Amino acid sequence: MAIRVKTITECGMCDRTHEREGAEGQFPPVGWADVDLHIRAPGSGWSGGGERVAETVCPECAGKVKQLITTGEAA
């Protein structure tokens, strides 16, 4: 009997997936990105709550996010 472990990563913006051998659940594949957006709510510092959006995204979607952040224009 053999046990094989795979890590399957799903893009949080599109339907793309990536499979690789081994257990690397905390890290995105090479070229993929972790996007973490914090939106501050009224109040003192971050203690007032707010909203957080966290996703792992494929290289194509990461490029779109990067373009929007750096240029202010959507791809």
mmCIF file of C-alpha atoms in Angstrom:
data_model
loop_
_atom_site.group_PDB
_atom_site.id
_atom_site.type_symbol
_atom_site.label_atom_id
_atom_site.label_comp_id
_atom_site.label_asym_id
_atom_site.label_seq_id
_atom_site.Cartn_x
_atom_site.Cartn_y
_atom_site.Cartn_z
ATOM 1 C CA MET A 1 0.000 0.000 0.000
ATOM 2 C CA ALA A 2 1.198 3.499 -0.832
ATOM 3 C CA ILE A 3 0.049 6.882 0.374
ATOM 4 C CA ARG A 4 0.390 9.864 -1.940
ATOM 5 C CA VAL A 5 -0.175 13.421 -0.842
ATOM 6 C CA LYS A 6 -1.101 16.190 -3.274
ATOM 7 C CA THR A 7 -1.699 19.877 -2.752
ATOM 8 C CA ILE A 8 -4.514 21.279 -4.876
ATOM 9 C CA THR A 9 -4.752 25.062 -5.058
ATOM 10 C CA GLU A 10 -7.871 26.793 -6.384
ATOM 11 C CA CYS A 11 -7.893 30.388 -7.628
ATOM 12 C CA GLY A 12 -10.211 32.603 -5.600
ATOM 13 C CA MET A 13 -11.149 34.673 -8.680
ATOM 14 C CA CYS A 14 -11.519 32.172 -11.537
ATOM 15 C CA ASP A 15 -11.881 28.401 -11.912
ATOM 16 C CA ARG A 16 -8.166 27.632 -12.425
ATOM 17 C CA THR A 17 -6.559 24.956 -10.231
ATOM 18 C CA HIS A 18 -2.998 23.762 -9.694
ATOM 19 C CA GLU A 19 -1.948 20.305 -8.451
ATOM 20 C CA ARG A 20 1.446 19.389 -7.091
ATOM 21 C CA GLU A 21 2.925 16.470 -5.222
ATOM 22 C CA GLY A 22 3.496 16.817 -1.496
ATOM 23 C CA ALA A 23 1.964 18.741 1.359
ATOM 24 C CA GLU A 24 2.393 22.476 0.855
ATOM 25 C CA GLY A 25 -0.996 23.659 2.037
ATOM 26 C CA GLN A 26 0.238 26.941 3.528
ATOM 27 C CA PHE A 27 2.053 28.155 0.438
ATOM 28 C CA PRO A 28 0.693 29.035 -3.014
ATOM 29 C CA PRO A 29 2.383 27.520 -6.082
ATOM 30 C CA VAL A 30 5.260 29.412 -7.670
ATOM 31 C CA GLY A 31 3.828 32.346 -9.626
ATOM 32 C CA TRP A 32 0.554 32.362 -7.679
ATOM 33 C CA ALA A 33 -0.220 35.063 -5.105
ATOM 34 C CA ASP A 34 -1.905 35.538 -1.759
ATOM 35 C CA VAL A 35 -4.037 38.695 -1.842
ATOM 36 C CA ASP A 36 -5.056 40.161 1.511
ATOM 37 C CA LEU A 37 -7.193 43.313 1.552
ATOM 38 C CA HIS A 38 -8.205 45.030 4.804
ATOM 39 C CA ILE A 39 -10.887 47.718 4.699
ATOM 40 C CA ARG A 40 -10.928 49.817 7.813
ATOM 41 C CA ALA A 41 -14.228 50.619 9.503
ATOM 42 C CA PRO A 42 -14.968 53.745 11.545
ATOM 43 C CA GLY A 43 -13.399 53.685 14.982
ATOM 44 C CA SER A 44 -10.003 53.751 16.581
ATOM 45 C CA GLY A 45 -7.364 51.885 14.623
ATOM 46 C CA TRP A 46 -8.370 48.444 13.400
ATOM 47 C CA SER A 47 -10.425 47.643 16.495
ATOM 48 C CA GLY A 48 -13.615 48.981 14.896
ATOM 49 C CA GLY A 49 -13.986 45.845 12.810
ATOM 50 C CA GLY A 50 -14.019 46.398 9.100
ATOM 51 C CA GLU A 51 -13.832 43.937 6.287
ATOM 52 C CA ARG A 52 -11.132 41.545 5.165
ATOM 53 C CA VAL A 53 -10.880 39.756 1.839
ATOM 54 C CA ALA A 54 -8.183 37.087 1.561
ATOM 55 C CA GLU A 55 -7.732 34.887 -1.509
ATOM 56 C CA THR A 56 -5.088 32.837 -3.270
ATOM 57 C CA VAL A 57 -5.062 33.706 -6.967
ATOM 58 C CA CYS A 58 -3.503 32.270 -10.125
ATOM 59 C CA PRO A 59 -0.802 34.148 -12.060
ATOM 60 C CA GLU A 60 -3.293 35.631 -14.561
ATOM 61 C CA CYS A 61 -5.621 36.952 -11.848
ATOM 62 C CA ALA A 62 -2.630 38.123 -9.781
ATOM 63 C CA GLY A 63 -1.549 40.186 -12.786
ATOM 64 C CA LYS A 64 -5.001 41.788 -12.955
ATOM 65 C CA VAL A 65 -4.956 42.633 -9.236
ATOM 66 C CA LYS A 66 -1.431 44.037 -9.520
ATOM 67 C CA GLN A 67 -2.403 46.202 -12.506
ATOM 68 C CA LEU A 68 -5.461 47.554 -10.699
ATOM 69 C CA ILE A 69 -3.446 48.388 -7.563
ATOM 70 C CA THR A 70 -0.481 49.941 -9.369
ATOM 71 C CA THR A 71 -2.299 51.817 -12.158
ATOM 72 C CA GLY A 72 -5.870 52.194 -10.901
ATOM 73 C CA GLU A 73 -7.140 50.610 -14.114
ATOM 74 C CA ALA A 74 -8.705 47.176 -14.481
ATOM 75 C CA ALA A 75 -7.240 44.793 -17.050
#
